[in-house]
Amino acid sequence: MTLERAGALCAARGAKFTPLRRMVFGLFLESGGPLGAYDLIRALELRLQRSIAPPTVYRTLDFLLDQGLLLRIESRNAFVPAAHPEEDRAGAFLLCDHCGLSVEMDLGEVEEQLSERARKLGFRIGRRVVELQGTCPDCQTPDCPAGERGRV
């Protein structure tokens, strides 16, 4: 994902990718990991050299979520860029308990099976959240770079 691609998706949907929204999304792309609202506030304040009110960041996060550009990691109250923002599909997060790594994984056939079962039960699925916690490959090694200090 790039800022240009995000801007093009918003334009195609008739949504405005304002300079603040662009800056916030850019911070996610730069971070390489999940960010919470208060992480964003601190980063924006450093970048803009002024105070940022929490509602400003929350409104921006809501916009980015609505556009499918971000996904929320519920258990960490944090957000990451969506791997496939142009598609409305469920994914799952693999979350490392040691270093905090988060990886989005496509559910593919599993999502189809869950949707079909819900449909047969007359249930309409709204929000879909699947988070699998465990240990990433790097943290499974004896020389884990995160060690106990990286436990989240």
PDB file of C-alpha atoms in Angstrom, residues 22-95:
ATOM      1  CA  ARG A  22      -2.862  11.467   4.343  1.00  0.00           C
ATOM      2  CA  MET A  23      -0.381  12.314   7.106  1.00  0.00           C
ATOM      3  CA  VAL A  24      -1.987   9.901   9.591  1.00  0.00           C
ATOM      4  CA  PHE A  25      -2.085   7.098   7.036  1.00  0.00           C
ATOM      5  CA  GLY A  26       1.538   7.865   6.179  1.00  0.00           C
ATOM      6  CA  LEU A  27       2.471   7.403   9.841  1.00  0.00           C
ATOM      7  CA  PHE A  28       0.970   3.916   9.701  1.00  0.00           C
ATOM      8  CA  LEU A  29       2.939   3.099   6.570  1.00  0.00           C
ATOM      9  CA  GLU A  30       6.148   4.356   8.211  1.00  0.00           C
ATOM     10  CA  SER A  31       5.596   2.564  11.511  1.00  0.00           C
ATOM     11  CA  GLY A  32       5.775  -1.000  10.264  1.00  0.00           C
ATOM     12  CA  GLY A  33       3.550  -2.131  13.136  1.00  0.00           C
ATOM     13  CA  PRO A  34       0.316  -1.462  14.989  1.00  0.00           C
ATOM     14  CA  LEU A  35      -0.330   2.014  16.353  1.00  0.00           C
ATOM     15  CA  GLY A  36      -2.825   3.181  18.923  1.00  0.00           C
ATOM     16  CA  ALA A  37      -4.600   6.533  18.915  1.00  0.00           C
ATOM     17  CA  TYR A  38      -2.296   8.026  21.521  1.00  0.00           C
ATOM     18  CA  ASP A  39       0.780   6.843  19.597  1.00  0.00           C
ATOM     19  CA  LEU A  40      -0.632   8.771  16.648  1.00  0.00           C
ATOM     20  CA  ILE A  41      -1.297  11.865  18.732  1.00  0.00           C
ATOM     21  CA  ARG A  42       2.318  11.917  19.952  1.00  0.00           C
ATOM     22  CA  ALA A  43       3.674  11.353  16.434  1.00  0.00           C
ATOM     23  CA  LEU A  44       1.466  14.072  14.960  1.00  0.00           C
ATOM     24  CA  GLU A  45       2.397  16.532  17.681  1.00  0.00           C
ATOM     25  CA  LEU A  46       6.077  15.926  16.980  1.00  0.00           C
ATOM     26  CA  ARG A  47       5.596  16.293  13.242  1.00  0.00           C
ATOM     27  CA  LEU A  48       3.314  19.354  13.389  1.00  0.00           C
ATOM     28  CA  GLN A  49       4.915  20.973  16.452  1.00  0.00           C
ATOM     29  CA  ARG A  50       1.531  21.684  18.043  1.00  0.00           C
ATOM     30  CA  SER A  51      -1.053  19.999  20.247  1.00  0.00           C
ATOM     31  CA  ILE A  52      -3.529  17.613  18.654  1.00  0.00           C
ATOM     32  CA  ALA A  53      -6.909  16.966  20.255  1.00  0.00           C
ATOM     33  CA  PRO A  54      -7.866  13.281  20.605  1.00  0.00           C
ATOM     34  CA  PRO A  55     -11.210  13.746  18.760  1.00  0.00           C
ATOM     35  CA  THR A  56      -9.268  14.900  15.687  1.00  0.00           C
ATOM     36  CA  VAL A  57      -7.322  11.636  15.613  1.00  0.00           C
ATOM     37  CA  TYR A  58     -10.383   9.510  16.361  1.00  0.00           C
ATOM     38  CA  ARG A  59     -12.330  11.126  13.502  1.00  0.00           C
ATOM     39  CA  THR A  60      -9.395  10.471  11.175  1.00  0.00           C
ATOM     40  CA  LEU A  61      -9.154   6.848  12.333  1.00  0.00           C
ATOM     41  CA  ASP A  62     -12.910   6.429  11.761  1.00  0.00           C
ATOM     42  CA  PHE A  63     -12.519   7.732   8.207  1.00  0.00           C
ATOM     43  CA  LEU A  64      -9.593   5.405   7.455  1.00  0.00           C
ATOM     44  CA  LEU A  65     -11.509   2.448   8.918  1.00  0.00           C
ATOM     45  CA  ASP A  66     -14.648   3.325   6.929  1.00  0.00           C
ATOM     46  CA  GLN A  67     -12.581   3.460   3.739  1.00  0.00           C
ATOM     47  CA  GLY A  68     -11.068   0.064   4.508  1.00  0.00           C
ATOM     48  CA  LEU A  69      -7.552   1.496   4.631  1.00  0.00           C
ATOM     49  CA  LEU A  70      -7.043   0.460   8.255  1.00  0.00           C
ATOM     50  CA  LEU A  71      -7.989  -2.562  10.298  1.00  0.00           C
ATOM     51  CA  ARG A  72      -8.392  -2.573  14.061  1.00  0.00           C
ATOM     52  CA  ILE A  73      -6.625  -5.086  16.249  1.00  0.00           C
ATOM     53  CA  GLU A  74      -9.235  -5.301  18.990  1.00  0.00           C
ATOM     54  CA  SER A  75      -7.138  -6.992  21.675  1.00  0.00           C
ATOM     55  CA  ARG A  76      -4.446  -4.309  21.418  1.00  0.00           C
ATOM     56  CA  ASN A  77      -6.697  -1.328  20.744  1.00  0.00           C
ATOM     57  CA  ALA A  78      -4.427  -0.553  17.808  1.00  0.00           C
ATOM     58  CA  PHE A  79      -4.654  -0.204  14.058  1.00  0.00           C
ATOM     59  CA  VAL A  80      -2.701  -1.418  11.006  1.00  0.00           C
ATOM     60  CA  PRO A  81      -2.952  -0.728   7.273  1.00  0.00           C
ATOM     61  CA  ALA A  82      -5.231  -3.184   5.477  1.00  0.00           C
ATOM     62  CA  ALA A  83      -3.490  -5.567   3.110  1.00  0.00           C
ATOM     63  CA  HIS A  84      -6.435  -5.485   0.661  1.00  0.00           C
ATOM     64  CA  PRO A  85      -8.342  -2.216   1.159  1.00  0.00           C
ATOM     65  CA  GLU A  86     -10.212  -2.556  -2.114  1.00  0.00           C
ATOM     66  CA  GLU A  87     -11.916  -5.770  -0.996  1.00  0.00           C
ATOM     67  CA  ASP A  88     -14.534  -6.247   1.705  1.00  0.00           C
ATOM     68  CA  ARG A  89     -13.367  -9.490   3.201  1.00  0.00           C
ATOM     69  CA  ALA A  90     -12.516 -10.793   6.599  1.00  0.00           C
ATOM     70  CA  GLY A  91      -8.987 -11.485   7.609  1.00  0.00           C
ATOM     71  CA  ALA A  92      -7.326 -12.779  10.694  1.00  0.00           C
ATOM     72  CA  PHE A  93      -4.432 -11.377  12.642  1.00  0.00           C
ATOM     73  CA  LEU A  94      -1.567 -13.504  13.853  1.00  0.00           C
ATOM     74  CA  LEU A  95      -0.252 -11.643  16.911  1.00  0.00           C
TER      75      LEU A  95
END
